[in-house]
JSON list of C-alpha atoms in Angstrom, two decimals:
[
{"chain": "A", "resi": 1, "resn": "MET", "atom": "CA", "xyz": [-22.07, 29.68, -25.46]},
{"chain": "A", "resi": 2, "resn": "LEU", "atom": "CA", "xyz": [-22.85, 32.94, -23.75]},
{"chain": "A", "resi": 3, "resn": "VAL", "atom": "CA", "xyz": [-21.22, 36.14, -25.02]},
{"chain": "A", "resi": 4, "resn": "THR", "atom": "CA", "xyz": [-21.64, 39.43, -23.22]},
{"chain": "A", "resi": 5, "resn": "THR", "atom": "CA", "xyz": [-20.06, 42.83, -23.51]},
{"chain": "A", "resi": 6, "resn": "GLN", "atom": "CA", "xyz": [-18.52, 44.60, -20.58]},
{"chain": "A", "resi": 7, "resn": "ALA", "atom": "CA", "xyz": [-16.78, 47.96, -20.89]},
{"chain": "A", "resi": 8, "resn": "GLY", "atom": "CA", "xyz": [-16.27, 47.61, -24.64]},
{"chain": "A", "resi": 9, "resn": "ALA", "atom": "CA", "xyz": [-14.85, 44.04, -24.50]},
{"chain": "A", "resi": 10, "resn": "VAL", "atom": "CA", "xyz": [-16.40, 40.76, -25.55]},
{"chain": "A", "resi": 11, "resn": "VAL", "atom": "CA", "xyz": [-16.43, 38.31, -22.64]},
{"chain": "A", "resi": 12, "resn": "VAL", "atom": "CA", "xyz": [-16.90, 34.63, -23.38]},
{"chain": "A", "resi": 13, "resn": "GLU", "atom": "CA", "xyz": [-18.49, 32.86, -20.41]},
{"chain": "A", "resi": 14, "resn": "GLU", "atom": "CA", "xyz": [-16.98, 29.66, -19.00]},
{"chain": "A", "resi": 15, "resn": "SER", "atom": "CA", "xyz": [-19.50, 27.45, -20.77]},
{"chain": "A", "resi": 16, "resn": "ASP", "atom": "CA", "xyz": [-17.47, 27.98, -23.93]},
{"chain": "A", "resi": 17, "resn": "PRO", "atom": "CA", "xyz": [-15.96, 24.60, -24.97]},
{"chain": "A", "resi": 18, "resn": "ARG", "atom": "CA", "xyz": [-12.76, 26.38, -26.05]},
{"chain": "A", "resi": 19, "resn": "LEU", "atom": "CA", "xyz": [-11.98, 26.77, -22.35]},
{"chain": "A", "resi": 20, "resn": "PHE", "atom": "CA", "xyz": [-11.90, 22.99, -21.86]},
{"chain": "A", "resi": 21, "resn": "THR", "atom": "CA", "xyz": [-9.88, 21.65, -24.77]},
{"chain": "A", "resi": 22, "resn": "GLU", "atom": "CA", "xyz": [-7.19, 19.95, -22.69]},
{"chain": "A", "resi": 23, "resn": "ARG", "atom": "CA", "xyz": [-7.90, 17.06, -20.33]},
{"chain": "A", "resi": 24, "resn": "GLU", "atom": "CA", "xyz": [-6.52, 16.77, -16.81]},
{"chain": "A", "resi": 25, "resn": "PRO", "atom": "CA", "xyz": [-6.22, 13.37, -15.07]},
{"chain": "A", "resi": 26, "resn": "LEU", "atom": "CA", "xyz": [-8.23, 12.97, -11.87]},
{"chain": "A", "resi": 27, "resn": "MET", "atom": "CA", "xyz": [-7.43, 10.04, -9.62]},
{"chain": "A", "resi": 28, "resn": "ALA", "atom": "CA", "xyz": [-10.54, 8.28, -8.31]},
{"chain": "A", "resi": 29, "resn": "GLY", "atom": "CA", "xyz": [-9.04, 5.40, -6.33]},
{"chain": "A", "resi": 30, "resn": "TRP", "atom": "CA", "xyz": [-7.27, 2.07, -6.68]},
{"chain": "A", "resi": 31, "resn": "LEU", "atom": "CA", "xyz": [-8.40, -1.18, -8.23]},
{"chain": "A", "resi": 32, "resn": "ARG", "atom": "CA", "xyz": [-6.75, -4.06, -6.35]},
{"chain": "A", "resi": 33, "resn": "PRO", "atom": "CA", "xyz": [-6.64, -7.53, -7.84]},
{"chain": "A", "resi": 34, "resn": "SER", "atom": "CA", "xyz": [-4.98, -10.16, -5.67]},
{"chain": "A", "resi": 35, "resn": "PHE", "atom": "CA", "xyz": [-4.23, -13.83, -5.89]},
{"chain": "A", "resi": 36, "resn": "GLY", "atom": "CA", "xyz": [-3.82, -15.96, -2.82]},
{"chain": "A", "resi": 37, "resn": "TYR", "atom": "CA", "xyz": [-3.81, -19.24, -0.96]},
{"chain": "A", "resi": 38, "resn": "TYR", "atom": "CA", "xyz": [-7.14, -19.64, 0.89]},
{"chain": "A", "resi": 39, "resn": "ASN", "atom": "CA", "xyz": [-7.29, -21.59, 4.18]},
{"chain": "A", "resi": 40, "resn": "PHE", "atom": "CA", "xyz": [-3.55, -22.27, 3.99]},
{"chain": "A", "resi": 41, "resn": "SER", "atom": "CA", "xyz": [-2.96, -22.67, 7.73]},
{"chain": "A", "resi": 42, "resn": "ARG", "atom": "CA", "xyz": [-5.62, -25.29, 8.52]},
{"chain": "A", "resi": 43, "resn": "GLY", "atom": "CA", "xyz": [-4.73, -28.03, 6.07]},
{"chain": "A", "resi": 44, "resn": "ASN", "atom": "CA", "xyz": [-8.37, -28.92, 5.29]},
{"chain": "A", "resi": 45, "resn": "ASN", "atom": "CA", "xyz": [-9.85, -27.75, 2.00]},
{"chain": "A", "resi": 46, "resn": "PRO", "atom": "CA", "xyz": [-7.15, -25.27, 0.96]},
{"chain": "A", "resi": 47, "resn": "ALA", "atom": "CA", "xyz": [-7.95, -23.43, -2.26]},
{"chain": "A", "resi": 48, "resn": "GLY", "atom": "CA", "xyz": [-6.83, -20.67, -4.54]},
{"chain": "A", "resi": 49, "resn": "GLU", "atom": "CA", "xyz": [-8.46, -17.28, -4.12]},
{"chain": "A", "resi": 50, "resn": "VAL", "atom": "CA", "xyz": [-8.99, -14.40, -6.52]},
{"chain": "A", "resi": 51, "resn": "ARG", "atom": "CA", "xyz": [-9.95, -11.12, -4.88]},
{"chain": "A", "resi": 52, "resn": "LEU", "atom": "CA", "xyz": [-10.93, -7.80, -6.44]},
{"chain": "A", "resi": 53, "resn": "GLU", "atom": "CA", "xyz": [-11.17, -4.68, -4.28]},
{"chain": "A", "resi": 54, "resn": "TYR", "atom": "CA", "xyz": [-11.79, -1.01, -4.89]},
{"chain": "A", "resi": 55, "resn": "PHE", "atom": "CA", "xyz": [-10.17, 1.51, -2.56]},
{"chain": "A", "resi": 56, "resn": "PHE", "atom": "CA", "xyz": [-11.58, 5.03, -2.58]},
{"chain": "A", "resi": 57, "resn": "LYS", "atom": "CA", "xyz": [-9.09, 7.89, -2.83]},
{"chain": "A", "resi": 58, "resn": "LYS", "atom": "CA", "xyz": [-11.11, 10.11, -0.52]},
{"chain": "A", "resi": 59, "resn": "LYS", "atom": "CA", "xyz": [-10.37, 9.23, 3.06]},
{"chain": "A", "resi": 60, "resn": "LEU", "atom": "CA", "xyz": [-12.50, 9.86, 6.11]},
{"chain": "A", "resi": 61, "resn": "TRP", "atom": "CA", "xyz": [-9.90, 11.54, 8.29]},
{"chain": "A", "resi": 62, "resn": "MET", "atom": "CA", "xyz": [-7.15, 8.84, 8.10]},
{"chain": "A", "resi": 63, "resn": "ILE", "atom": "CA", "xyz": [-9.54, 5.98, 7.39]},
{"chain": "A", "resi": 64, "resn": "GLN", "atom": "CA", "xyz": [-9.52, 4.43, 3.91]},
{"chain": "A", "resi": 65, "resn": "PRO", "atom": "CA", "xyz": [-12.90, 2.90, 2.89]},
{"chain": "A", "resi": 66, "resn": "PHE", "atom": "CA", "xyz": [-12.97, -0.02, 0.47]},
{"chain": "A", "resi": 67, "resn": "LEU", "atom": "CA", "xyz": [-15.25, -2.69, -0.94]},
{"chain": "A", "resi": 68, "resn": "GLY", "atom": "CA", "xyz": [-14.55, -5.97, -2.60]},
{"chain": "A", "resi": 69, "resn": "MET", "atom": "CA", "xyz": [-15.31, -9.55, -3.37]},
{"chain": "A", "resi": 70, "resn": "SER", "atom": "CA", "xyz": [-13.40, -12.80, -3.41]},
{"chain": "A", "resi": 71, "resn": "TYR", "atom": "CA", "xyz": [-13.98, -16.12, -5.09]},
{"chain": "A", "resi": 72, "resn": "THR", "atom": "CA", "xyz": [-12.18, -19.38, -4.37]},
{"chain": "A", "resi": 73, "resn": "THR", "atom": "CA", "xyz": [-11.39, -22.39, -6.54]},
{"chain": "A", "resi": 74, "resn": "THR", "atom": "CA", "xyz": [-13.87, -24.30, -4.33]},
{"chain": "A", "resi": 75, "resn": "ALA", "atom": "CA", "xyz": [-16.58, -21.82, -5.49]},
{"chain": "A", "resi": 76, "resn": "ASP", "atom": "CA", "xyz": [-16.97, -19.99, -2.15]},
{"chain": "A", "resi": 77, "resn": "PHE", "atom": "CA", "xyz": [-17.87, -16.30, -2.45]},
{"chain": "A", "resi": 78, "resn": "PHE", "atom": "CA", "xyz": [-17.33, -13.39, -0.04]},
{"chain": "A", "resi": 79, "resn": "GLY", "atom": "CA", "xyz": [-18.59, -9.84, -0.75]},
{"chain": "A", "resi": 80, "resn": "PHE", "atom": "CA", "xyz": [-17.50, -7.18, 1.74]},
{"chain": "A", "resi": 81, "resn": "VAL", "atom": "CA", "xyz": [-17.04, -3.55, 2.76]},
{"chain": "A", "resi": 82, "resn": "GLY", "atom": "CA", "xyz": [-14.28, -2.35, 5.02]},
{"chain": "A", "resi": 83, "resn": "ILE", "atom": "CA", "xyz": [-11.88, 0.25, 6.32]},
{"chain": "A", "resi": 84, "resn": "GLY", "atom": "CA", "xyz": [-8.15, 0.49, 6.81]},
{"chain": "A", "resi": 85, "resn": "ILE", "atom": "CA", "xyz": [-5.37, 2.91, 7.71]},
{"chain": "A", "resi": 86, "resn": "ASP", "atom": "CA", "xyz": [-2.01, 3.48, 5.97]},
{"chain": "A", "resi": 87, "resn": "PHE", "atom": "CA", "xyz": [1.11, 3.72, 8.12]},
{"chain": "A", "resi": 88, "resn": "TYR", "atom": "CA", "xyz": [4.25, 4.79, 6.25]},
{"chain": "A", "resi": 89, "resn": "PHE", "atom": "CA", "xyz": [7.71, 3.92, 7.59]},
{"chain": "A", "resi": 90, "resn": "THR", "atom": "CA", "xyz": [9.55, 5.49, 4.64]},
{"chain": "A", "resi": 91, "resn": "PRO", "atom": "CA", "xyz": [8.21, 7.40, 1.64]},
{"chain": "A", "resi": 92, "resn": "GLY", "atom": "CA", "xyz": [7.36, 4.05, -0.01]},
{"chain": "A", "resi": 93, "resn": "LEU", "atom": "CA", "xyz": [7.17, 1.31, 2.65]},
{"chain": "A", "resi": 94, "resn": "TYR", "atom": "CA", "xyz": [3.70, 0.99, 4.15]},
{"chain": "A", "resi": 95, "resn": "LEU", "atom": "CA", "xyz": [1.73, -1.15, 6.59]},
{"chain": "A", "resi": 96, "resn": "PHE", "atom": "CA", "xyz": [-2.04, -1.36, 6.10]},
{"chain": "A", "resi": 97, "resn": "PRO", "atom": "CA", "xyz": [-4.19, -2.95, 8.84]},
{"chain": "A", "resi": 98, "resn": "SER", "atom": "CA", "xyz": [-7.83, -3.39, 7.82]},
{"chain": "A", "resi": 99, "resn": "PHE", "atom": "CA", "xyz": [-11.21, -4.61, 8.98]},
{"chain": "A", "resi": 100, "resn": "ALA", "atom": "CA", "xyz": [-14.15, -5.69, 6.82]},
{"chain": "A", "resi": 101, "resn": "LEU", "atom": "CA", "xyz": [-17.47, -7.45, 7.14]},
{"chain": "A", "resi": 102, "resn": "GLY", "atom": "CA", "xyz": [-19.65, -9.03, 4.55]},
{"chain": "A", "resi": 103, "resn": "TYR", "atom": "CA", "xyz": [-21.71, -11.86, 3.13]},
{"chain": "A", "resi": 104, "resn": "PHE", "atom": "CA", "xyz": [-20.15, -15.33, 2.80]},
{"chain": "A", "resi": 105, "resn": "LYS", "atom": "CA", "xyz": [-21.67, -17.96, 0.49]},
{"chain": "A", "resi": 106, "resn": "HIS", "atom": "CA", "xyz": [-20.38, -21.47, 1.24]},
{"chain": "A", "resi": 107, "resn": "THR", "atom": "CA", "xyz": [-20.30, -23.94, -1.65]},
{"chain": "A", "resi": 108, "resn": "ARG", "atom": "CA", "xyz": [-17.62, -26.68, -1.53]},
{"chain": "A", "resi": 109, "resn": "GLY", "atom": "CA", "xyz": [-14.83, -25.16, 0.54]},
{"chain": "A", "resi": 110, "resn": "VAL", "atom": "CA", "xyz": [-14.55, -24.55, 4.26]},
{"chain": "A", "resi": 111, "resn": "ASP", "atom": "CA", "xyz": [-17.95, -23.95, 5.87]},
{"chain": "A", "resi": 112, "resn": "LEU", "atom": "CA", "xyz": [-17.36, -20.87, 8.01]},
{"chain": "A", "resi": 113, "resn": "GLY", "atom": "CA", "xyz": [-20.62, -21.46, 9.85]},
{"chain": "A", "resi": 114, "resn": "TYR", "atom": "CA", "xyz": [-22.60, -18.29, 9.19]},
{"chain": "A", "resi": 115, "resn": "PRO", "atom": "CA", "xyz": [-23.36, -15.94, 6.26]},
{"chain": "A", "resi": 116, "resn": "LEU", "atom": "CA", "xyz": [-22.05, -12.85, 8.11]},
{"chain": "A", "resi": 117, "resn": "GLU", "atom": "CA", "xyz": [-18.26, -12.97, 8.34]},
{"chain": "A", "resi": 118, "resn": "PHE", "atom": "CA", "xyz": [-15.67, -10.57, 9.72]},
{"chain": "A", "resi": 119, "resn": "ARG", "atom": "CA", "xyz": [-12.28, -10.13, 8.09]},
{"chain": "A", "resi": 120, "resn": "GLU", "atom": "CA", "xyz": [-9.20, -8.68, 9.76]},
{"chain": "A", "resi": 121, "resn": "GLY", "atom": "CA", "xyz": [-6.07, -8.18, 7.72]},
{"chain": "A", "resi": 122, "resn": "ILE", "atom": "CA", "xyz": [-2.57, -6.78, 7.60]},
{"chain": "A", "resi": 123, "resn": "GLU", "atom": "CA", "xyz": [-0.67, -5.81, 4.48]},
{"chain": "A", "resi": 124, "resn": "ILE", "atom": "CA", "xyz": [2.92, -4.73, 3.95]},
{"chain": "A", "resi": 125, "resn": "GLY", "atom": "CA", "xyz": [4.19, -3.38, 0.68]},
{"chain": "A", "resi": 126, "resn": "TRP", "atom": "CA", "xyz": [5.72, -0.60, -1.38]},
{"chain": "A", "resi": 127, "resn": "HIS", "atom": "CA", "xyz": [3.89, 2.51, -2.68]},
{"chain": "A", "resi": 128, "resn": "PHE", "atom": "CA", "xyz": [5.53, 3.79, -5.86]},
{"chain": "A", "resi": 129, "resn": "GLN", "atom": "CA", "xyz": [5.54, 7.43, -6.98]},
{"chain": "A", "resi": 130, "resn": "ASN", "atom": "CA", "xyz": [3.16, 6.61, -9.85]},
{"chain": "A", "resi": 131, "resn": "GLU", "atom": "CA", "xyz": [0.55, 5.56, -7.20]},
{"chain": "A", "resi": 132, "resn": "VAL", "atom": "CA", "xyz": [0.96, 1.82, -7.90]},
{"chain": "A", "resi": 133, "resn": "ARG", "atom": "CA", "xyz": [1.21, -0.30, -4.75]},
{"chain": "A", "resi": 134, "resn": "VAL", "atom": "CA", "xyz": [2.60, -3.83, -4.52]},
{"chain": "A", "resi": 135, "resn": "GLY", "atom": "CA", "xyz": [2.35, -5.90, -1.37]},
{"chain": "A", "resi": 136, "resn": "VAL", "atom": "CA", "xyz": [1.56, -9.09, 0.50]},
{"chain": "A", "resi": 137, "resn": "ASN", "atom": "CA", "xyz": [-1.41, -9.39, 2.81]},
{"chain": "A", "resi": 138, "resn": "LEU", "atom": "CA", "xyz": [-2.61, -11.85, 5.39]},
{"chain": "A", "resi": 139, "resn": "VAL", "atom": "CA", "xyz": [-6.30, -11.95, 6.31]},
{"chain": "A", "resi": 140, "resn": "HIS", "atom": "CA", "xyz": [-8.33, -13.93, 8.83]},
{"chain": "A", "resi": 141, "resn": "MET", "atom": "CA", "xyz": [-12.07, -14.53, 8.41]},
{"chain": "A", "resi": 142, "resn": "SER", "atom": "CA", "xyz": [-14.48, -15.77, 11.05]},
{"chain": "A", "resi": 143, "resn": "ASN", "atom": "CA", "xyz": [-18.05, -15.29, 12.21]},
{"chain": "A", "resi": 144, "resn": "SER", "atom": "CA", "xyz": [-17.06, -14.24, 15.77]},
{"chain": "A", "resi": 145, "resn": "GLN", "atom": "CA", "xyz": [-19.13, -17.03, 17.32]},
{"chain": "A", "resi": 146, "resn": "LEU", "atom": "CA", "xyz": [-22.38, -15.96, 15.60]},
{"chain": "A", "resi": 147, "resn": "GLY", "atom": "CA", "xyz": [-22.86, -19.43, 14.12]},
{"chain": "A", "resi": 148, "resn": "LYS", "atom": "CA", "xyz": [-22.92, -22.91, 15.64]},
{"chain": "A", "resi": 149, "resn": "THR", "atom": "CA", "xyz": [-19.43, -23.48, 14.31]},
{"chain": "A", "resi": 150, "resn": "ASN", "atom": "CA", "xyz": [-16.64, -20.96, 13.82]},
{"chain": "A", "resi": 151, "resn": "PRO", "atom": "CA", "xyz": [-13.65, -22.63, 12.18]},
{"chain": "A", "resi": 152, "resn": "GLY", "atom": "CA", "xyz": [-12.22, -19.43, 10.67]},
{"chain": "A", "resi": 153, "resn": "GLN", "atom": "CA", "xyz": [-9.72, -19.38, 7.84]},
{"chain": "A", "resi": 154, "resn": "GLU", "atom": "CA", "xyz": [-6.62, -17.47, 6.76]},
{"chain": "A", "resi": 155, "resn": "THR", "atom": "CA", "xyz": [-5.53, -16.31, 3.32]},
{"chain": "A", "resi": 156, "resn": "ILE", "atom": "CA", "xyz": [-2.13, -15.06, 2.22]},
{"chain": "A", "resi": 157, "resn": "ALA", "atom": "CA", "xyz": [-2.12, -13.15, -1.05]},
{"chain": "A", "resi": 158, "resn": "ALA", "atom": "CA", "xyz": [0.01, -11.09, -3.42]},
{"chain": "A", "resi": 159, "resn": "VAL", "atom": "CA", "xyz": [-1.64, -7.71, -4.06]},
{"chain": "A", "resi": 160, "resn": "ILE", "atom": "CA", "xyz": [-1.18, -5.02, -6.67]},
{"chain": "A", "resi": 161, "resn": "SER", "atom": "CA", "xyz": [-3.05, -1.72, -6.41]},
{"chain": "A", "resi": 162, "resn": "VAL", "atom": "CA", "xyz": [-3.47, 0.10, -9.71]},
{"chain": "A", "resi": 163, "resn": "PRO", "atom": "CA", "xyz": [-4.66, 3.72, -9.71]},
{"chain": "A", "resi": 164, "resn": "ILE", "atom": "CA", "xyz": [-7.81, 4.56, -11.64]},
{"chain": "A", "resi": 165, "resn": "PHE", "atom": "CA", "xyz": [-7.77, 7.90, -13.41]},
{"chain": "A", "resi": 166, "resn": "PHE", "atom": "CA", "xyz": [-10.61, 9.77, -15.02]},
{"chain": "A", "resi": 167, "resn": "SER", "atom": "CA", "xyz": [-10.05, 12.85, -17.08]},
{"chain": "A", "resi": 168, "resn": "ARG", "atom": "CA", "xyz": [-11.83, 16.10, -16.56]},
{"chain": "A", "resi": 169, "resn": "PRO", "atom": "CA", "xyz": [-11.64, 19.29, -18.52]},
{"chain": "A", "resi": 170, "resn": "GLN", "atom": "CA", "xyz": [-8.75, 21.50, -17.56]},
{"chain": "A", "resi": 171, "resn": "ARG", "atom": "CA", "xyz": [-9.80, 25.09, -17.05]},
{"chain": "A", "resi": 172, "resn": "ARG", "atom": "CA", "xyz": [-8.06, 27.90, -18.85]},
{"chain": "A", "resi": 173, "resn": "ALA", "atom": "CA", "xyz": [-8.38, 31.56, -18.07]},
{"chain": "A", "resi": 174, "resn": "PRO", "atom": "CA", "xyz": [-11.50, 33.08, -19.62]},
{"chain": "A", "resi": 175, "resn": "ALA", "atom": "CA", "xyz": [-10.79, 34.61, -23.01]},
{"chain": "A", "resi": 176, "resn": "THR", "atom": "CA", "xyz": [-11.40, 38.30, -23.40]},
{"chain": "A", "resi": 177, "resn": "GLU", "atom": "CA", "xyz": [-11.11, 40.05, -26.71]},
{"chain": "A", "resi": 178, "resn": "ALA", "atom": "CA", "xyz": [-11.47, 43.69, -27.62]},
{"chain": "A", "resi": 179, "resn": "ALA", "atom": "CA", "xyz": [-14.66, 44.32, -29.54]},
{"chain": "A", "resi": 180, "resn": "ALA", "atom": "CA", "xyz": [-14.04, 44.78, -33.24]},
{"chain": "A", "resi": 181, "resn": "PRO", "atom": "CA", "xyz": [-15.46, 47.98, -34.70]},
{"chain": "A", "resi": 182, "resn": "CYS", "atom": "CA", "xyz": [-18.77, 47.39, -36.43]},
{"chain": "A", "resi": 183, "resn": "SER", "atom": "CA", "xyz": [-18.63, 47.67, -40.21]},
{"chain": "A", "resi": 184, "resn": "CYS", "atom": "CA", "xyz": [-22.40, 47.86, -40.44]},
{"chain": "A", "resi": 185, "resn": "PRO", "atom": "CA", "xyz": [-23.88, 50.45, -42.81]},
{"chain": "A", "resi": 186, "resn": "LYS", "atom": "CA", "xyz": [-25.13, 53.53, -40.99]},
{"chain": "A", "resi": 187, "resn": "GLU", "atom": "CA", "xyz": [-28.77, 54.37, -41.20]},
{"chain": "A", "resi": 188, "resn": "PRO", "atom": "CA", "xyz": [-29.61, 57.67, -42.91]}
]
């Protein structure tokens, strides 16, 4: 704590913990678990899919960056980074097209033919006032002819986006108090 005097008043600098007693929520982004039906349109090796994504609150102009991973009941794994853009038709109804690329690890499910895969998706849903989003998304994954085979696959999933809040100290106005008269004994 730093205390100084200015014009007869005691000024407590902002490092004083009394200035930060209350906490203020700070939204950092959305955590998005989803559950879907992997490779539903092909009929060969369909599986369940669990996906977990993190969407950053800070946008780059209109572009929303995100990262995520998915795991299927056939033990296939996909880790990815991507971007998307929100389009609102009403204050709550949104459409979210997205693009991602990442690493695909084939195990027992559909062999997508190459470790680098591209994912295009579209999501429609409702954005509530408390920042929660609920929607349905459809994604397509393929290697864009980078591998010898390129079967591709589609997933349809139910998505919920839950906001992540951190708390930070809430600033109050710096306290200033009039200096109390000194009751020190006077020197002779």
